[in-house]
Coordinates of C-alpha atoms in Angstrom, one line a residue:
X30 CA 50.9 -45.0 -149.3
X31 CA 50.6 -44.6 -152.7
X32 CA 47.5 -46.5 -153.2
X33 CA 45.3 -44.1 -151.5
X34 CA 46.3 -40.8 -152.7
X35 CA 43.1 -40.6 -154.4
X36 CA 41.5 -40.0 -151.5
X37 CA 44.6 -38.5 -149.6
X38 CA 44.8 -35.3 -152.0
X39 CA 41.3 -33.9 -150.9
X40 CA 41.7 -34.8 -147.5
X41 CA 45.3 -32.9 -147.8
X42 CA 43.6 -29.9 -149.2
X43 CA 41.0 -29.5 -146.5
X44 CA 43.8 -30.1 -143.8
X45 CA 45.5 -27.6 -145.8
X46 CA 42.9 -25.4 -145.3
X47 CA 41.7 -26.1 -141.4
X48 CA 45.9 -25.8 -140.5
X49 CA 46.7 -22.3 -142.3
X50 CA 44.7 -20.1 -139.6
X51 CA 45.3 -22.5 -136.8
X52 CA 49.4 -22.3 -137.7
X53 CA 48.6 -18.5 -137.7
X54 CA 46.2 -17.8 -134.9
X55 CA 48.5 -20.3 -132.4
X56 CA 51.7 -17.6 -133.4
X57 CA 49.9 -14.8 -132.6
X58 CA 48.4 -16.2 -129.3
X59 CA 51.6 -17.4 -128.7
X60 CA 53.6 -13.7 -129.2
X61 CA 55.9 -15.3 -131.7
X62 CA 56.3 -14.3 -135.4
X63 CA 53.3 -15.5 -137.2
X64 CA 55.8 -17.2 -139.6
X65 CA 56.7 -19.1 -136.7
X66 CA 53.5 -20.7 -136.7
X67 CA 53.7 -21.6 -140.4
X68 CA 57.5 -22.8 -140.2
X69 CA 55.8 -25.4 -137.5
X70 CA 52.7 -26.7 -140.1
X71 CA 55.5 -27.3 -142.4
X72 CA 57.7 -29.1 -140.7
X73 CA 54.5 -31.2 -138.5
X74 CA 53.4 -32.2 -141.6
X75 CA 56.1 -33.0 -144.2
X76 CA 59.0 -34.4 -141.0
X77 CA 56.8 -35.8 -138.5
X78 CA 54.3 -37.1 -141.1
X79 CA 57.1 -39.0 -142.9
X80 CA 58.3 -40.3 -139.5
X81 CA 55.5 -41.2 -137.6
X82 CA 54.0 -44.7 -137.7
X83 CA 50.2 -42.8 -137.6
X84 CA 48.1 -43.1 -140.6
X85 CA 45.8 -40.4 -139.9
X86 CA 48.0 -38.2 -137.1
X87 CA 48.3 -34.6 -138.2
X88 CA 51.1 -32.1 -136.6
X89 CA 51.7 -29.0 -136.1
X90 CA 51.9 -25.9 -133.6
X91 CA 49.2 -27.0 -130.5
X92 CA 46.9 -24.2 -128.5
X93 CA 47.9 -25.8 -125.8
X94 CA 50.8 -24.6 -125.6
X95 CA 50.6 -21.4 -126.3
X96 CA 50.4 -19.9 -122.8
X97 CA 53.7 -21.7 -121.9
X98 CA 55.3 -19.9 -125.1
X99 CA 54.0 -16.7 -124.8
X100 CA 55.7 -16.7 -120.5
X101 CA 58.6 -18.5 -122.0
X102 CA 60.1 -16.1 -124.8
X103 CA 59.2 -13.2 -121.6
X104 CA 61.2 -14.9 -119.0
X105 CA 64.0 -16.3 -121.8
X106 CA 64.7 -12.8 -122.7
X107 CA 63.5 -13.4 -126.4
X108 CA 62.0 -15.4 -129.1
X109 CA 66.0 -16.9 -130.3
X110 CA 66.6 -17.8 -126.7
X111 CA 63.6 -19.6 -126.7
X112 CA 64.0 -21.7 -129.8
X113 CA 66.6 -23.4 -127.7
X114 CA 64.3 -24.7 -125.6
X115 CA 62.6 -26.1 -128.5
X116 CA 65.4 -27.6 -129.5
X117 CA 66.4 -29.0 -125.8
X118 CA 62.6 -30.3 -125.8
X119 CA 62.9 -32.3 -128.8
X120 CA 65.8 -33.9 -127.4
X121 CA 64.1 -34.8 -124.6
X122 CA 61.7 -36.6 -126.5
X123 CA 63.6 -38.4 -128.0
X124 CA 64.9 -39.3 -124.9
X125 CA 61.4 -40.4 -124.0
X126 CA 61.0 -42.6 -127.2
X127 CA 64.2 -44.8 -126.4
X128 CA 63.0 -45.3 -122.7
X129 CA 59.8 -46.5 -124.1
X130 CA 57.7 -44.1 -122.7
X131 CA 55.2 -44.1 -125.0
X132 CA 53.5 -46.6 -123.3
X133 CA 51.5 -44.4 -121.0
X134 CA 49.3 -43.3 -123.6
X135 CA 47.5 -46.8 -123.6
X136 CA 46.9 -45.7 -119.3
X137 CA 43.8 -43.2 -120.3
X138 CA 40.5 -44.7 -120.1
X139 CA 38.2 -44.5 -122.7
X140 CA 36.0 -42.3 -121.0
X141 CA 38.2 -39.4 -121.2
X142 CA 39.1 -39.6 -124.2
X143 CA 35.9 -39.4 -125.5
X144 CA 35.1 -36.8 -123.1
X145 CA 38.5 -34.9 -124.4
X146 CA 37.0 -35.6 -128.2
X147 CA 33.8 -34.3 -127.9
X148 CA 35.1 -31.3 -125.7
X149 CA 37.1 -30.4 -128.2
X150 CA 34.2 -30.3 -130.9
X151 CA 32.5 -28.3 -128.1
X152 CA 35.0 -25.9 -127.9
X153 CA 35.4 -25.5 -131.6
X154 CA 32.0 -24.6 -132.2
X155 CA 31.7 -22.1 -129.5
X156 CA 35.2 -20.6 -130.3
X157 CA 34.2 -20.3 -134.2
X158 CA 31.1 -18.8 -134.2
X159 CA 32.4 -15.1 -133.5
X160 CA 34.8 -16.2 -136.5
X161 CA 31.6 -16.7 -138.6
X162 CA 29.9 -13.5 -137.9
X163 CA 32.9 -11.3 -138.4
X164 CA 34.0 -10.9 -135.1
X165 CA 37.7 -11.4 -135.1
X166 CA 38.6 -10.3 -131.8
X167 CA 40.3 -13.7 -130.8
X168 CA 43.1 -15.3 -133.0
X169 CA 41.8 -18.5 -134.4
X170 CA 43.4 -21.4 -132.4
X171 CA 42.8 -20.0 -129.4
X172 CA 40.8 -23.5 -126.8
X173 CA 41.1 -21.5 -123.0
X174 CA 37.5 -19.9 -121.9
X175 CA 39.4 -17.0 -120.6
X176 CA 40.6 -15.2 -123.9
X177 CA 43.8 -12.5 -124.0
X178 CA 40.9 -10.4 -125.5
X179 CA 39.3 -9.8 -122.2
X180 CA 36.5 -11.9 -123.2
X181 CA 35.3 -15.6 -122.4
X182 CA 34.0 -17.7 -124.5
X183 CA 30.5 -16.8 -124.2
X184 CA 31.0 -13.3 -123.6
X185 CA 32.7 -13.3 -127.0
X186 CA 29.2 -15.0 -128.4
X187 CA 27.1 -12.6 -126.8
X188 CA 29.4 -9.3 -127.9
X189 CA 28.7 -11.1 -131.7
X190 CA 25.5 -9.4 -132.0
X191 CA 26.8 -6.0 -131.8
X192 CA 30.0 -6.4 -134.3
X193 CA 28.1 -8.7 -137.1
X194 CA 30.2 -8.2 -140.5
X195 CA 27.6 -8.5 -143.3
X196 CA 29.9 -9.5 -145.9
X197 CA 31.8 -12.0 -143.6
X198 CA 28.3 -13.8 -142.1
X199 CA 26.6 -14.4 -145.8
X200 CA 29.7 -15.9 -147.5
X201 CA 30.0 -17.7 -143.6
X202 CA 26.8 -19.0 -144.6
X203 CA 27.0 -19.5 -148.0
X204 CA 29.9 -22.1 -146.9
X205 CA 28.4 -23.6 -144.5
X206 CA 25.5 -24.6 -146.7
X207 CA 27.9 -25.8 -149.5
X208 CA 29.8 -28.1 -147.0
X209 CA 26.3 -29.5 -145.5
X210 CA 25.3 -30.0 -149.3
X211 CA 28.4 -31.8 -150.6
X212 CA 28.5 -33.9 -147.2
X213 CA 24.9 -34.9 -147.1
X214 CA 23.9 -35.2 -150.9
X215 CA 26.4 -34.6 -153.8
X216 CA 29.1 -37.1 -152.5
X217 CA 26.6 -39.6 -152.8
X218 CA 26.1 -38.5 -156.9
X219 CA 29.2 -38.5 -158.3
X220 CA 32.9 -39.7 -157.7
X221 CA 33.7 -35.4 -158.9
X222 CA 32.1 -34.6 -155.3
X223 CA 34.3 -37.2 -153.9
X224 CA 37.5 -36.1 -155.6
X225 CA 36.9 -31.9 -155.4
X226 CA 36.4 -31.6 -151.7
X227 CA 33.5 -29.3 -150.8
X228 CA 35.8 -26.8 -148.5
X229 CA 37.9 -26.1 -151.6
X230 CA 34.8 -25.1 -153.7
X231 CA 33.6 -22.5 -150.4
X232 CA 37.3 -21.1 -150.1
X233 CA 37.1 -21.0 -153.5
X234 CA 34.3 -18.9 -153.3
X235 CA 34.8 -17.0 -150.6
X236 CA 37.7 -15.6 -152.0
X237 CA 35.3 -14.5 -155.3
X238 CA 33.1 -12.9 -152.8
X239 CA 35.8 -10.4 -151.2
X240 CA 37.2 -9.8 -154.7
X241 CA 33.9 -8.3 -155.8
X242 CA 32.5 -6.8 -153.1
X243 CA 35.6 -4.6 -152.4
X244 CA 33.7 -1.8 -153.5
X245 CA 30.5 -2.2 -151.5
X246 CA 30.1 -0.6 -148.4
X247 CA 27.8 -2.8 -147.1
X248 CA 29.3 -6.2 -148.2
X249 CA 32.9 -5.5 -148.1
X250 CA 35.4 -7.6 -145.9
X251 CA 38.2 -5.9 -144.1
X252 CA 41.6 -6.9 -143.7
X253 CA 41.0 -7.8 -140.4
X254 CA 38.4 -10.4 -141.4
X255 CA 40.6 -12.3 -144.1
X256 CA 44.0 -14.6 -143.7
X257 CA 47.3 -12.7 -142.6
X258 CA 49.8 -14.9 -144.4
X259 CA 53.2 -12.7 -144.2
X260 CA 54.1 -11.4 -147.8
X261 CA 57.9 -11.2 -148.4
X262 CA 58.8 -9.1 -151.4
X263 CA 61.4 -10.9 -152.6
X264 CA 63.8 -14.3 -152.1
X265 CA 65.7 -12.1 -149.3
X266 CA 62.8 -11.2 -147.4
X267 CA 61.2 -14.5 -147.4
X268 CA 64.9 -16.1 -146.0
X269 CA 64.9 -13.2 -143.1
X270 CA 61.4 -14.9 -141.7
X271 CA 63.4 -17.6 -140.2
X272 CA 64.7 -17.2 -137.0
X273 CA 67.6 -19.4 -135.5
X274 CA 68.6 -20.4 -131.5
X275 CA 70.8 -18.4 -129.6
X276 CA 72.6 -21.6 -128.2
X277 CA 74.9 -18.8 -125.9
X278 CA 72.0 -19.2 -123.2
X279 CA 72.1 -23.0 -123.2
X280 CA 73.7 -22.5 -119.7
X281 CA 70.6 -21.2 -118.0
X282 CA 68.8 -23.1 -115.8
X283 CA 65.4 -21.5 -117.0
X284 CA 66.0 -22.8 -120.6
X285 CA 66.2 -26.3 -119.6
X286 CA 63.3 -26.1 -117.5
X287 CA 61.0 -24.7 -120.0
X288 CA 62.7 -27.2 -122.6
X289 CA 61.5 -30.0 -120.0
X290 CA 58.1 -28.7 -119.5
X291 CA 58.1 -28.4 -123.3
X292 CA 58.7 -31.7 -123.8
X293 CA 56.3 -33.2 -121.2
X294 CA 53.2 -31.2 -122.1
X295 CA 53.6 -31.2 -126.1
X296 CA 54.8 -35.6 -125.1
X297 CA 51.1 -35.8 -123.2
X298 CA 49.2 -33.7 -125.5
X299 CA 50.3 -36.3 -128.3
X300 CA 49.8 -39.6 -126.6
X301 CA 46.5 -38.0 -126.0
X302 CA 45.8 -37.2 -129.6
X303 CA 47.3 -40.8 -130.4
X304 CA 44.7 -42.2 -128.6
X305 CA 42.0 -40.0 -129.9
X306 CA 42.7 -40.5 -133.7
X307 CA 43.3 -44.4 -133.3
X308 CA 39.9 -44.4 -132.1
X309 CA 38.2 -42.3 -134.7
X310 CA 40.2 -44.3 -137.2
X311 CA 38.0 -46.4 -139.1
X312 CA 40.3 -49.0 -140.0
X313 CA 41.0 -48.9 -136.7
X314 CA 45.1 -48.9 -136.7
X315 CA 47.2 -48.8 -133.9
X316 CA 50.2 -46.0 -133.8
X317 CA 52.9 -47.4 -132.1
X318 CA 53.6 -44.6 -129.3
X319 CA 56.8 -44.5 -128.4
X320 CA 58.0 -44.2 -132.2
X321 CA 55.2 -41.0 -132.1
X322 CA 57.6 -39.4 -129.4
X323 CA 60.8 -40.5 -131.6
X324 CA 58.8 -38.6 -134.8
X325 CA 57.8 -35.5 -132.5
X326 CA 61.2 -35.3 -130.8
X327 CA 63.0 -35.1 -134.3
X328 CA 60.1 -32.2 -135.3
X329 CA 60.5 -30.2 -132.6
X330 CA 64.4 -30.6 -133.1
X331 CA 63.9 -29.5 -136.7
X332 CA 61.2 -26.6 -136.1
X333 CA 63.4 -25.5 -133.2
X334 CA 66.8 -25.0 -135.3
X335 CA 64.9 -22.7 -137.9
X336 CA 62.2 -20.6 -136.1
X337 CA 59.0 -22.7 -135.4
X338 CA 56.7 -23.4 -132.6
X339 CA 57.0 -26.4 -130.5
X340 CA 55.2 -29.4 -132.3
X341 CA 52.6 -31.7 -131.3
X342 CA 49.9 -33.9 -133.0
X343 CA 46.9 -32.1 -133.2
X344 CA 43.2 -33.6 -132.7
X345 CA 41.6 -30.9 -135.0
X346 CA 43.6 -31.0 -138.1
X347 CA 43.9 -34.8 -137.0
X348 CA 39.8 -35.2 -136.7
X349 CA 39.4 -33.5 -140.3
X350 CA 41.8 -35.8 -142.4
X351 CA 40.1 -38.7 -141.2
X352 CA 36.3 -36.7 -141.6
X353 CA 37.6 -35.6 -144.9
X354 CA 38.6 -39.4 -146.0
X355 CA 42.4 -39.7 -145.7
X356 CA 43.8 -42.9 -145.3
X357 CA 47.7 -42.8 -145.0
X358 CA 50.2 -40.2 -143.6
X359 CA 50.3 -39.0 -147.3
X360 CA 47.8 -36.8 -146.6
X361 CA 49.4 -35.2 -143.9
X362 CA 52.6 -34.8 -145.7
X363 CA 51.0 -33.1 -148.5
X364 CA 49.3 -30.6 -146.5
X365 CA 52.5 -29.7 -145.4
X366 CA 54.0 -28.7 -148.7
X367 CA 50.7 -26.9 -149.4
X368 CA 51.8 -24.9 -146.7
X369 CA 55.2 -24.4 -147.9
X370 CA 54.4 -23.9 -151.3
X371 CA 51.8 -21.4 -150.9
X372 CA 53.8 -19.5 -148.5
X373 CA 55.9 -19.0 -151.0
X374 CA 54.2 -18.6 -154.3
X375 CA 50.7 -17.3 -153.2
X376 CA 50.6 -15.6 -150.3
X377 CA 48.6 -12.7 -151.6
X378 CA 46.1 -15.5 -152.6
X379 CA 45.7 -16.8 -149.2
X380 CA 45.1 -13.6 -147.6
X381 CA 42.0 -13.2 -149.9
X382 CA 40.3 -15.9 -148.0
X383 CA 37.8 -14.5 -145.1
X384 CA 38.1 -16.0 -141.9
X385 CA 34.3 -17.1 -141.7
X386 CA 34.5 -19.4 -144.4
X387 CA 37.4 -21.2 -142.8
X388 CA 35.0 -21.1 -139.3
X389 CA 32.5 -23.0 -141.5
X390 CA 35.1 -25.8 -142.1
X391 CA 35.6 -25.8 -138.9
X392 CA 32.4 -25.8 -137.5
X393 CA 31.5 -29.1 -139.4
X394 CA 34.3 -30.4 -138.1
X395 CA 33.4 -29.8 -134.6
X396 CA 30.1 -31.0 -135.0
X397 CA 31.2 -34.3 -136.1
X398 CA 33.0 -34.5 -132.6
X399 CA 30.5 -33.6 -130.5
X400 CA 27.6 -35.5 -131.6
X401 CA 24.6 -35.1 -129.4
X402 CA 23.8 -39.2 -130.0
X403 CA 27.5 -39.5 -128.4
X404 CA 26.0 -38.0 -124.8
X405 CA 23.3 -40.3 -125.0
X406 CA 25.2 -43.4 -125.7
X407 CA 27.8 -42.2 -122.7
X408 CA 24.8 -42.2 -120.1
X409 CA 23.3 -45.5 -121.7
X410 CA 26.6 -47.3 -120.5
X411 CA 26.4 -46.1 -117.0
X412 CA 27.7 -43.5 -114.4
X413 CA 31.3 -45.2 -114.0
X414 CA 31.7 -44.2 -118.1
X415 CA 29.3 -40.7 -118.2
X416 CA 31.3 -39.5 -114.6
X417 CA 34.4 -38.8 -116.2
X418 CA 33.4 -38.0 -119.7
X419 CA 31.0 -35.5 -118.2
X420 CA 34.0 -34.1 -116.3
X421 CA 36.4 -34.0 -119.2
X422 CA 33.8 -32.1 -121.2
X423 CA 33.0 -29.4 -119.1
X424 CA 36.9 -29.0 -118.0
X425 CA 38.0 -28.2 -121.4
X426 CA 35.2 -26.0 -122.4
X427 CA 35.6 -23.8 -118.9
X428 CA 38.9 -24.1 -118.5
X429 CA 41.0 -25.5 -121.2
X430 CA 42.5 -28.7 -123.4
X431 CA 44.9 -30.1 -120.2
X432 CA 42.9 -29.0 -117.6
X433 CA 39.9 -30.7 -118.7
X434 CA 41.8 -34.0 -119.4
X435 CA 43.5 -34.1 -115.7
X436 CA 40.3 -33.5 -114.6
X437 CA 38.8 -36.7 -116.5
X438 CA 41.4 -38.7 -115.5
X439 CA 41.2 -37.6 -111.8
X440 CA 37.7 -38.7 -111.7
X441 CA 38.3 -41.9 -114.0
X442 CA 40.9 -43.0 -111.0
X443 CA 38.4 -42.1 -108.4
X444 CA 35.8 -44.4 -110.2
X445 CA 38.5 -46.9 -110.7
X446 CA 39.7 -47.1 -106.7
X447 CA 35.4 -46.9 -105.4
X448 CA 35.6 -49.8 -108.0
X449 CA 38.5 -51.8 -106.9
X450 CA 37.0 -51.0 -103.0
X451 CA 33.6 -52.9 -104.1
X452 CA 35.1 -56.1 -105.9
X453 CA 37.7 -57.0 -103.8
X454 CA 35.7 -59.7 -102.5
X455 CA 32.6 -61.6 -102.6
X456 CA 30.6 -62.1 -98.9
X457 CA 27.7 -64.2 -98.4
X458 CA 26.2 -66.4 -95.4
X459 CA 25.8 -69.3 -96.3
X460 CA 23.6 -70.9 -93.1
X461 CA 23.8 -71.1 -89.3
X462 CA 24.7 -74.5 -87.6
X463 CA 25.7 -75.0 -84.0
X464 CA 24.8 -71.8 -82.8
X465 CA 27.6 -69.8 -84.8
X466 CA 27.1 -68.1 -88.0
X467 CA 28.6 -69.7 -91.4
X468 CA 30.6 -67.2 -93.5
X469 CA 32.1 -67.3 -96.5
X470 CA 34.6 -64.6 -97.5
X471 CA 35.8 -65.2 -101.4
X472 CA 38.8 -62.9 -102.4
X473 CA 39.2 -61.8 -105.9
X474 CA 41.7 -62.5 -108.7
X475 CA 43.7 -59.5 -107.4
X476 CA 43.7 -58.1 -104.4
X477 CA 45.7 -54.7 -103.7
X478 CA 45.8 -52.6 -101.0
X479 CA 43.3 -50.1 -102.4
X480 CA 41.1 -53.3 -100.9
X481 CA 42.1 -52.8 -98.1
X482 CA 38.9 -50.3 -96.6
X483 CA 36.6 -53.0 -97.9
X484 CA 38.1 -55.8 -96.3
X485 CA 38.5 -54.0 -93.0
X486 CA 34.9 -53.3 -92.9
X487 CA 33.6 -56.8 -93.7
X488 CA 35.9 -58.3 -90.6
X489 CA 35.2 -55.9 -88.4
X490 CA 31.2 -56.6 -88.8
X491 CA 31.3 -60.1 -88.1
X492 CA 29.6 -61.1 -85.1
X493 CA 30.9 -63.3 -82.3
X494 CA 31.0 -66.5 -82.4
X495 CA 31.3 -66.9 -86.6
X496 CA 32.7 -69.2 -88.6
X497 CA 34.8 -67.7 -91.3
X498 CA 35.8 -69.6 -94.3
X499 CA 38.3 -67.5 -96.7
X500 CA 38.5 -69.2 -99.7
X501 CA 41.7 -67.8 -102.0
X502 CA 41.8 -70.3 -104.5
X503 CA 40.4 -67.8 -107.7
X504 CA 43.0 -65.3 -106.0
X505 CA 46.4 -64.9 -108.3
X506 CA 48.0 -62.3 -106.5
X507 CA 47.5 -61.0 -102.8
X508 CA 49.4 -57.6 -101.4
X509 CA 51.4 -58.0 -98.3
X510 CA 49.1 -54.9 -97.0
X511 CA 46.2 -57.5 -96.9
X512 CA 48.0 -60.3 -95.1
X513 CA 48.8 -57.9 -92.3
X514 CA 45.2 -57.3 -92.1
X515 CA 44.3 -60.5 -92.0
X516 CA 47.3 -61.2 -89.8
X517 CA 45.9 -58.8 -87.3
X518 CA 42.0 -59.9 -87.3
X519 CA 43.5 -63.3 -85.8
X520 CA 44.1 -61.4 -82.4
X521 CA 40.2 -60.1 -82.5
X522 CA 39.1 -63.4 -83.9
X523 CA 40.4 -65.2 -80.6
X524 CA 38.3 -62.6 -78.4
X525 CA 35.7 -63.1 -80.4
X526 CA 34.8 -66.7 -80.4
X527 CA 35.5 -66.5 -84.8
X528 CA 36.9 -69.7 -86.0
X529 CA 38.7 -69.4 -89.2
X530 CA 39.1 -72.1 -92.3
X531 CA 41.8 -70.7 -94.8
X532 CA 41.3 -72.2 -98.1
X533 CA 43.7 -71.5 -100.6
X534 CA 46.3 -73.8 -104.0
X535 CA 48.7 -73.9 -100.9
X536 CA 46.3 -76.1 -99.2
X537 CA 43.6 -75.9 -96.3
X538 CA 44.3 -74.8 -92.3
X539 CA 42.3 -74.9 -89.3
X540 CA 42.3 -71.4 -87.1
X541 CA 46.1 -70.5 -88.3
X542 CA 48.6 -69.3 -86.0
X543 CA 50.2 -66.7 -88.3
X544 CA 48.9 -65.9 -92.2
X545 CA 52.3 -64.6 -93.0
X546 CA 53.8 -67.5 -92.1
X547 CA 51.5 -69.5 -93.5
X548 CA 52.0 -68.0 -97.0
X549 CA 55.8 -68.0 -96.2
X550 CA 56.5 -71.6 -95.7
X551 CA 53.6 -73.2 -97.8
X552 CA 55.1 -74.6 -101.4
X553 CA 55.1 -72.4 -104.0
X554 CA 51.7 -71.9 -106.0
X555 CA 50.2 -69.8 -108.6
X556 CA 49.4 -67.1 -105.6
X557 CA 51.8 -64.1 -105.8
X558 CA 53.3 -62.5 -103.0
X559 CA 55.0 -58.9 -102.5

C-alpha cells in the first residue's frame, strides 16, 4: 500500500475535501447532530478502509439513507435510541457476510450500473449548481428531486437567479477554472501539478478570498455560504459531541426493524457502489463482496456505539479517489484522519472554506460521470443496453439513488425475460415431401419456463398434417414446465395428423407415447432434468 502513497496523499486530500460537506450536509438532512455525520467519515474511512478488500472504495454516511434516518430517530423516540439500530444493523451485516451474501452484487447488469453512474454525475451537477451561485438552501448531500426545502431540483436552479451571492459565484468560478486548468494542462507540465492536487490550491484560495473580502459589502461571503464544522471550546466539549446507544430499548420491535432495513438498504447501496468503482477502476480489481459486507458491518458497529450515521460505500467520494489518482485503500484511510484531525485541530479553518468552491470539485467530478460520449456509446450497443440505462438515469435524477436503480433493474429483467422468450428455440422449414410439411424445432442450450410462451406459440401454429422433428441434442438442461408442454401437444398432435421425430444424447423415437416417460426411463445423459 505503501508503494503508491505518492499518488494516494493527493487523491486523500481531495476526498478529504469532496467528504467534509457531504459528512455535514447528509447530518443535517438526516436531523442528526452534524458531528454525527463527521464521526461516520471517520470511522468509513480509517475502519472500513482498513478492512475492506476495495482499493479504491470510499465510506462514509450515504444520502440515501437519510430519509430512513431522519423517520427513524422520530418514531425511535430519539437520536440514542436510534444508534441501536445502527448498531443491530451492523450486526446484521455481518451476518450477511458469513452467509456469503455478497454474491448478489455480481446479479446487476451492466446497464444499470452505468445508468446508476452517470445518474449520479447527473444529479451532482444539477444538485451543485445552486451551491455555486450562493444559494444554500439545500444541505449539500442531498440526491432526492423533491428537496425538504420545498423546492425540486430544478426549481432550486431556476430560484438561483434571484439569490446569486457575488462573492460565492466568482471564487465558484475562479475554482472551477483552476481545476479545468490543472486537469487539462498543468498536470501534463510538471510532476508539482501531479503531487499539489488542484482542489487543494482552489480551497486554498477560496478561503483567501472570504478572509479579505470580509469587509466588502458586495463581495463578502456569509456564514451561511461557508463550511459548518462544529467548534468545541475545549477537550470537554469536543468529548460531549459523541453520543452513545440507549441499549434499554433493544426490546422494541421497531428498533430491530429499522436495524433490518438499515442493514439491507446501506448492504445494497454498497454492492451497488462495489460494482460501480470496480468498473471505473482502471486496473480493473475485483473487491471481493461478501468481505465488503464483513468491513461495513464492523463500521456501522463502530459508528453506531459512538454517535455516527449508518455507513455505506459511497460512489461520489468513491468516483473522486479514483478521478483524483488513488490507487490503494491508503487513500481512503488517510482521508479519514484528515477528518479526524481537522475536526479537532482546525475547525475554525475549515469553516473559512465557501461552499461554492467545494461545488466546483464537485461539479468536475460529476461531469466525469456523466459524459455525454457515454449516451452515445449506450445507444450504439443497442436498445436491450440503452432501455435500462435510459431508465436508471432518469429514475435517479426524478426520483432518487434506489428508486432509479430498482427501476433499471426492473427493466433490465424485463429485457432479459422478452430475451429468454425469443431464443428459446430455433424454427425453420426445411422442405415439403409427401404432402406434409417438414419442420424442424431446435431447442436451446437452456430452456426454462420463461420459454414457455414462445414454445406454446410455435406448436400451436403448426399446420395439420406436419412433420415435426425436435432436435435437443445442443440442449443441456430442459424444465419439467416444458416437457408438460410438450407432453400435452402429443394429444393435439394425434388430431392433427403431426408426426413427431424426437432427437435428443438419449437417443431417437418415432411419434412418442409419453415425453416424461421418455426422459424418465432413457440412460442418463448430459441433459438435465428438474
Amino acid at each position: 500500500m505503501f508503494k503508491t502513497i505518492k499518488k494516494d496523499l493527493p487523491a486523500s486530500i481531495v476526498v478529504f475535501f469532496v467528504a467534509l460537506p457531504l459528512c455535514l450536509g447528509i447530518a443535517l438532512a438526516s436531523g442528526a447532530p452534524l458531528f454525527s455525520g463527521l464521526i461516520a467519515g471517520i470511522v468509513g474511512g480509517i475502519v472500513v478502509g482498513a478492512l475492506s478488500g476495495s482499493n479504491i472504495g470510499v465510506s462514509g454516511p450515504a444520502a440515501g439513507l437519510a430519509a430512513i434516518v431522519l423517520t427513524a430517530i422520530g418514531t425511535l423516540g430519539g437520536y440514542q435510541n436510534f444508534l441501536v439500530a445502527v448498531v443491530i444493523g451492523g450486526v446484521i451485516q455481518l451476518i450477511f457476510g458469513v452467509l456469503k451474501a455478497g454474491v448478489i452484487g455480481y446479479y446487476f447488469p451492466s446497464s444499470v450500473i452505468k445508468g446508476m453512474l452517470t445518474g449520479i454525475g447527473i444529479i451532482i451537477i444539477l444538485k451543485q449548481i445552486p451551491h455555486f451561485f450562493g444559494y444554500d438552501a439545500e444541505p449539500e448531500g442531498a440526491d432526492s428531486f423533491f428537496e425538504a426545502s420545498g423546492e425540486n431540483t430544478f426549481s432550486a436552479i431556476f430560484h438561483v437567479f434571484e439569490n446569486i451571492t457575488v462573492g460565492s459565484t466568482i471564487i465558484g468560478v475562479v475554482g472551477l477554472a483552476i481545476l479545468i486548468l490543472w486537469d487539462r494542462v498543468l498536470t501534463k507540465k510538471a510532476k508539482i501539478f501531479q503531487l499539489i492536487q488542484g482542489p487543494l490550491v482552489a480551497v486554498i484560495l477560496g478561503i483567501i478570498f472570504y478572509s479579505v473580502t470580509q469587509s466588502n459589502e458586495a463581495l463578502a461571503i456569509s456564514q451561511s455560504h461557508l463550511v459548518s464544522v462544529p467548534v468545541p471550546e475545549d477537550a470537554a466539549s469536543f468529548m460531549a459531541q459523541f453520543s452513545f446507544p440507549n441499549f434499554a430499548v433493544i426490546t422494541n420491535t421497531d428498533v430491530w426493524i429499522v436495524a433490518f432495513t438499515i442493514a439491507l438498504v446501506a448492504s445494497l447501496e454498497t454492492l451497488l457502489c462495489v460494482e460501480a468503482t470496480d468498473k471505473l477502476d482502471p486496473h480493473k480489481n475485483v473487491t471481493p463482496t461478501n468481505r465488503e459486507l464483513l468491513a461495513q458491518g464492523t463500521g456501522n458497529i463502530i459508528s453506531g456505539l459512538i454517535g455516527g450515521l449508518p455507513i455505506t460505500q459511497v460512489i461520489v467520494r468513491s468516483s473522486a479517489n479514483i478521478q483524483s489518482g488513488g490507487e490503494s485503500k491508503m487513500s481512503a484511510i488517510i482521508h479519514g484522519f484528515f477528518l479526524l484531525i481537522s475536526v479537532i485541530l482546525i475547525p475554525r479553518l475549515l469553516n473559512m472554506i465557501p461552499l461554492s468552491v467545494l461545488a466546483a470539485i464537485l461539479l468536475v467530478v460529476g461531469y466525469k460521470l456523466a459524459k455525454p460520449k457515454l449516451f452515445k456509446q449506450m445507444y450504439d450497443l443497442g436498445w436491450k443496453q440503452s432501455i435500462p440505462f435510459t431508465v436508471t438515469v432518469l429514475g435517479i435524477v426524478f426520483i432518487d439513488l434506489l428508486y432509479g436503480i430498482g427501476l433499471g433493474l426492473l427493466v433490465g429483467i424485463v429485457v432479459i425475460l422478452l430475451k429468454s422468450y425469443q431464443n428459446s428455440h430455433f424454427l425453420h422449414i426445411e422442405d415439403k415431401s409427401n404432402g406434409k410439411h417438414k419442420i424442424k424445432m431446435s431447442l436451446a442450450e437452456e430452456v426454462t419456463f420463461f420459454n414457455k410462451g414462445a414454445i406454446l406459440k410455435e406448436l400451436d401454429s403448426l399446420p395439420r398434417d406436419t412433420y415435426l422433428e425436435i432436435d435437443l441434442l445442443k440442449t443441456r438442461y430442459l424444465d419439467n414446465d416444458i416437457i408438460e408442454i410438450l407432453e400435452d401437444f402429443l394429444f393435439k398432435a394425434k388430431e392433427r395428423n403431426i408426426d413427431i421425430k424426437l432427437t435428443s444424447k438419449r437417443g431417437i423415437v418415432e411419434n412418442p407415447e409419453s415425453f416424461v416417460e421418455f426422459f424418465r426411463t432413457r440412460p442418463q445423459s448430459s441433459l438435465s432434468l428438474n
